[in-house]
Coordinates of C-alpha atoms in Angstrom, one line a residue:
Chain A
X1 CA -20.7 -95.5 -51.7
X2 CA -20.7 -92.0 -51.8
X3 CA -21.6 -89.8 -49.0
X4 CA -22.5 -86.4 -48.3
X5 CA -23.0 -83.8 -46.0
X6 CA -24.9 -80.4 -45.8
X7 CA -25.1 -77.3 -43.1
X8 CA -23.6 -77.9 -39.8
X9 CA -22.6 -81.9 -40.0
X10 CA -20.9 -80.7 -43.4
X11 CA -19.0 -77.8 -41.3
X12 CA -18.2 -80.4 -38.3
X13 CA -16.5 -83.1 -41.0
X14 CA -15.0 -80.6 -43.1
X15 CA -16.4 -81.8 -46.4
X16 CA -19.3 -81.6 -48.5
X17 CA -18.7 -84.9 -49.9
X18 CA -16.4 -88.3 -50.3
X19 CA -16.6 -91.9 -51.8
X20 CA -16.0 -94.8 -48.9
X21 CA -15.7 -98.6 -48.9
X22 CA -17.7 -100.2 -46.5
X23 CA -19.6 -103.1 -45.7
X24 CA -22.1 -101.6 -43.1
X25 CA -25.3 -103.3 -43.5
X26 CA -27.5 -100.5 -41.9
X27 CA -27.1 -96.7 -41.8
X28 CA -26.8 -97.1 -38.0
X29 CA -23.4 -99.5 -38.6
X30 CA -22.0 -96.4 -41.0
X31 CA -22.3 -94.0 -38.3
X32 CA -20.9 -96.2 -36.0
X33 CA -17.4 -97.0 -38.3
X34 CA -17.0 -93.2 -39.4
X35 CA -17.4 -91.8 -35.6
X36 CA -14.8 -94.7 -35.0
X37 CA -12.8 -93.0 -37.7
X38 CA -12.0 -89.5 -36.7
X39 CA -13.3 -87.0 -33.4
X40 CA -14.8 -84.9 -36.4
X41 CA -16.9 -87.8 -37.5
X42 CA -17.6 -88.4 -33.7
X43 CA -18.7 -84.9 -33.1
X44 CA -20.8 -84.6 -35.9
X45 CA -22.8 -87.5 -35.2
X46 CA -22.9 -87.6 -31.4
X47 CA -26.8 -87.2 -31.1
X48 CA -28.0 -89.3 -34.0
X49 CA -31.6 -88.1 -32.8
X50 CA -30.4 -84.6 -34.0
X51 CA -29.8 -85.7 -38.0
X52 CA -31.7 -86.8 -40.9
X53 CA -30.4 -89.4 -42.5
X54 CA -31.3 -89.6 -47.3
X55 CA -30.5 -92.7 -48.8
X56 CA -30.5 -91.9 -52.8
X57 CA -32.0 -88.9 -52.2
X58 CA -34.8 -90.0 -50.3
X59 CA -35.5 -89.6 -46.6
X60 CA -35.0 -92.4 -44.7
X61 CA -34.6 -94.0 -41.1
X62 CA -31.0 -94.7 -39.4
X63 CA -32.0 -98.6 -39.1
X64 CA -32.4 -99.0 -42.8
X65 CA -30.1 -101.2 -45.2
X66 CA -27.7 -100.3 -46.7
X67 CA -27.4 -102.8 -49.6
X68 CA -27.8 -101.4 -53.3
X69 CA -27.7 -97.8 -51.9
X70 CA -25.5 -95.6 -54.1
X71 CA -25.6 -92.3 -52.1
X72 CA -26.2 -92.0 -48.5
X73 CA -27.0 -88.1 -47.1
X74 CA -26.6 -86.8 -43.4
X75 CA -28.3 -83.2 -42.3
X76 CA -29.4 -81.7 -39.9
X77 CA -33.3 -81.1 -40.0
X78 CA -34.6 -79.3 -42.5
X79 CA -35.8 -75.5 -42.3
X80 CA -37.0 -74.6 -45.7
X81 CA -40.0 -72.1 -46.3
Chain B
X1 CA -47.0 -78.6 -61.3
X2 CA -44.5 -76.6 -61.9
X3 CA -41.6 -76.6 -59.3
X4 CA -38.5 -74.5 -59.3
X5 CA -35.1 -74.1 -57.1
X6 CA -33.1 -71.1 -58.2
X7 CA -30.9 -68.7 -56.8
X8 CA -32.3 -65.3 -58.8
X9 CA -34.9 -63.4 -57.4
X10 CA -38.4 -64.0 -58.9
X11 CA -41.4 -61.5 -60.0
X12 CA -44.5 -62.6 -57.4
X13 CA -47.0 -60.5 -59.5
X14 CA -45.6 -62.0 -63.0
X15 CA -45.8 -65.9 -61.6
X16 CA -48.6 -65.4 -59.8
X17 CA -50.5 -63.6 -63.1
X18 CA -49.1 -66.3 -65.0
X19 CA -50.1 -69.3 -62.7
X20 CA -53.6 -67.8 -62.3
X21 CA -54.0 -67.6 -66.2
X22 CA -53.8 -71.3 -66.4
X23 CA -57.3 -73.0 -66.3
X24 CA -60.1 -70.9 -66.0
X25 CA -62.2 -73.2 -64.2
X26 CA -60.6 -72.6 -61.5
X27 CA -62.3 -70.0 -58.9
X28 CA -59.8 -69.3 -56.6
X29 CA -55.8 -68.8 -56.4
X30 CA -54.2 -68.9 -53.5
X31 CA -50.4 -67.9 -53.2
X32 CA -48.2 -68.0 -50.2
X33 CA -44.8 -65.5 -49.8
X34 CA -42.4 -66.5 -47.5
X35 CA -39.9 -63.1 -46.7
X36 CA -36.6 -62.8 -45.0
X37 CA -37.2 -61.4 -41.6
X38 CA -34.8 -58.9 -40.2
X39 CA -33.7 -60.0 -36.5
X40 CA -35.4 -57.6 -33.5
X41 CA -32.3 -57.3 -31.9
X42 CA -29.3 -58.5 -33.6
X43 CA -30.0 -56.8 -37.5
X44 CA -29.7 -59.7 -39.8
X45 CA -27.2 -59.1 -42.7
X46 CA -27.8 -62.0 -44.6
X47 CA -29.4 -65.5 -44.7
X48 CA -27.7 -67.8 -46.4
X49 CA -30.1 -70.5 -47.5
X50 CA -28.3 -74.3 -48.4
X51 CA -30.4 -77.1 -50.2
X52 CA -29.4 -80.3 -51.9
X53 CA -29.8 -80.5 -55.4
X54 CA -31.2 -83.5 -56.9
X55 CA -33.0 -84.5 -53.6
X56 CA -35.1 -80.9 -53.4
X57 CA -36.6 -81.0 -56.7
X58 CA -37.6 -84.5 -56.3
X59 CA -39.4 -83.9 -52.2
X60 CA -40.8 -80.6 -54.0
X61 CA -42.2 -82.9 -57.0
X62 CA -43.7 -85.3 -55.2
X63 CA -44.8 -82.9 -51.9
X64 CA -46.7 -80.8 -54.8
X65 CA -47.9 -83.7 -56.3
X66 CA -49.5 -85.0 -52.9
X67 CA -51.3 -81.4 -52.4
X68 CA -52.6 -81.9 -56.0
X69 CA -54.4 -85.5 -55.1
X70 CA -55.7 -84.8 -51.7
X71 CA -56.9 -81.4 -52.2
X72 CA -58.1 -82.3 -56.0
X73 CA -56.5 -79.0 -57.2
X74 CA -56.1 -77.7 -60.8
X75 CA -52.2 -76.9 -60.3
X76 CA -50.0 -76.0 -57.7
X77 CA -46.2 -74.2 -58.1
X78 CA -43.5 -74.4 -55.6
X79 CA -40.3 -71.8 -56.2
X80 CA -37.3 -71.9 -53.5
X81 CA -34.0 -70.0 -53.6
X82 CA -31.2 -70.5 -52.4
X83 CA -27.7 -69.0 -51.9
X84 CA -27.7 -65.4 -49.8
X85 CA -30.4 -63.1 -49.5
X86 CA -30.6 -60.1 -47.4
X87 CA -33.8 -58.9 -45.4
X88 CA -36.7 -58.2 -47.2
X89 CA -36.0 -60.6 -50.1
X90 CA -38.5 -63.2 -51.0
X91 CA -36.8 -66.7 -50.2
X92 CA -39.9 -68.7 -51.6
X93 CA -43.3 -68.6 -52.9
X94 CA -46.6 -71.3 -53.1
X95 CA -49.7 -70.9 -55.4
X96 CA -52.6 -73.0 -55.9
X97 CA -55.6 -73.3 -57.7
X98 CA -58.8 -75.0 -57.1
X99 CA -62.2 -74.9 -58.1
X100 CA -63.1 -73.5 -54.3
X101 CA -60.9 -71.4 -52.1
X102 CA -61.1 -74.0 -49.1
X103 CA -59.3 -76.5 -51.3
X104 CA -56.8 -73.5 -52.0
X105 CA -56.2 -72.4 -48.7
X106 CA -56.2 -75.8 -47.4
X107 CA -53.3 -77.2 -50.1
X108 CA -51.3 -74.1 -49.5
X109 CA -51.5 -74.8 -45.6
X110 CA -50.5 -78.3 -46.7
X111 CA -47.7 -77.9 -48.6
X112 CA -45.9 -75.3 -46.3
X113 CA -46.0 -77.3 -43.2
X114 CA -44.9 -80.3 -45.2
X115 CA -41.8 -78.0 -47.5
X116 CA -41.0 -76.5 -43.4
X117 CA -39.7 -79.9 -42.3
X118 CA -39.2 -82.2 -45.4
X119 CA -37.7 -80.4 -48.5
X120 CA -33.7 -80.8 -47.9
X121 CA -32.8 -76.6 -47.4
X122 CA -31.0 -75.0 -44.3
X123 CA -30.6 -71.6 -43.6
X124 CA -27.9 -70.0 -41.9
X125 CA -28.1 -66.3 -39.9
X126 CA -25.6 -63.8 -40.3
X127 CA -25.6 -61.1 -38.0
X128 CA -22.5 -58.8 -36.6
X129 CA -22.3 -61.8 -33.6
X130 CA -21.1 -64.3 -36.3
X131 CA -23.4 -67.3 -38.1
X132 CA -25.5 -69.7 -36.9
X133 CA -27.8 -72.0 -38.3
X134 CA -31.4 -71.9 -37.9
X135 CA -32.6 -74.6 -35.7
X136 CA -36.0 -76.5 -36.7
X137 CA -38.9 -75.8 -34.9
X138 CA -40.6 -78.8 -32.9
X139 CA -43.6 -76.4 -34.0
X140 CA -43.4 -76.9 -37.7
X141 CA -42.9 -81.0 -36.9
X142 CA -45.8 -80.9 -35.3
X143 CA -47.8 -79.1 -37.8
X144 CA -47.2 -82.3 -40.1
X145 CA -49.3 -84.3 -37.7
X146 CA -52.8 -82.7 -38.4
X147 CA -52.3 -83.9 -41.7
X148 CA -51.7 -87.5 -40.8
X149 CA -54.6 -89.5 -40.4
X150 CA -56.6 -86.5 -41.9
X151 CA -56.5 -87.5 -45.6
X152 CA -59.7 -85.8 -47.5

């Protein structure tokens, strides 16, 4: 599954984007095996309330499943216009 | 519907000419300019404006495609840079068209509150104190709402 990160929560991992193995069924068990990972994953999603969470590109909710999902997409919110 | 993400500047009085050309039933255009604002007190030197390709054109497709439906326009076109822009620049533009100007207004309204807090772009501040990113404004969630609920 591929995995990737924009503005701040990109800065506080340290990459735009990586390919993990897991077997998280929700978005919720993903954040909580990567902030098991590394402090930089913890700090980056301490205050879940505070991200947006895309699942192929389209918004989603951090209680969805996982299953069949190719790309998964953490920001902060968004402040276009 | 035409909707466009790009980092190069764009000519407001050519798009809008050519957007207004389109269908000449339509009475009434309505565009929307969205500027970057130079700080009050820290002078901004440049916004640097993030977005997610693939994702953006597809929440800018199907927001534009919403305003189309519920405000029964003739066309609506959404541009959005990205990349760094200095004050004064034009970050992004809206038009619509519709055979009355409340439909116009209205859709404009519509798709601004809805690209504020929905279409995947961050913007980042850089002044002489450093960068930060701009936070969202519970204000622009919460203009969302008198949509919901309110469908025409």
């Amino acid at each position: 599954m591929d995995i990737v990160y924009f503005a701040w929560v990109r800065e506080r991992i340290g990459l735009p984007r990586e390919r993990v193995e897991t077997s998280a069924a929700t978005v919720a068990d993903l954040v909580a095996e990567l902030s098991a990972r590394e402090d930089r994953y913890a700090a980056a999603f301490a205050d879940v309330s505070a991200l947006r969470v895309a699942l192929d590109q389209e918004l989603s909710d951090f209680d969805a499943p996982l299953e069949g999902v190719r790309e998964v997409a953490f920001f902060p919110p968004m402040t276009g216009g | 519907m035409p909707v466009r993400v790009q980092e190069a500047p764009f000519d407001l009085g050519l798009e809008t000419a050519a957007f207004a050309a389109g269908d000449a039933t339509m009475g009434a255009v309505v565009t929307f300019t969205g500027v970057v604002r130079d700080l009050p007190d820290t002078p901004l030197i440049a916004m640097e404006i993030e977005h997610y390709p693939g994702m953006t054109e597809r929440a800018l497709t199907t927001i534009a495609q919403e305003a189309i439906t519920r405000f029964r326009l003739g066309d609506a076109l959404v541009i959005h840079r990205y990349g760094r822009l200095t004050p004064g620049e034009m970050i992004m533009m809206v038009a619509t068209s519709a055979p009355h100007r409340v439909d116009a207004f209205a859709a404009a309204e519509f798709l601004m509150d809805y690209l504020k807090s929905r279409a995947p772009f961050w913007k980042r501040e850089i002044t002489a104190k450093g960068a930060a990113w701009v936070a969202a404004k519970d204000a622009d969630e919460a203009a969302l709402e008198r949509w919901v609920g309110d469908r025409k």
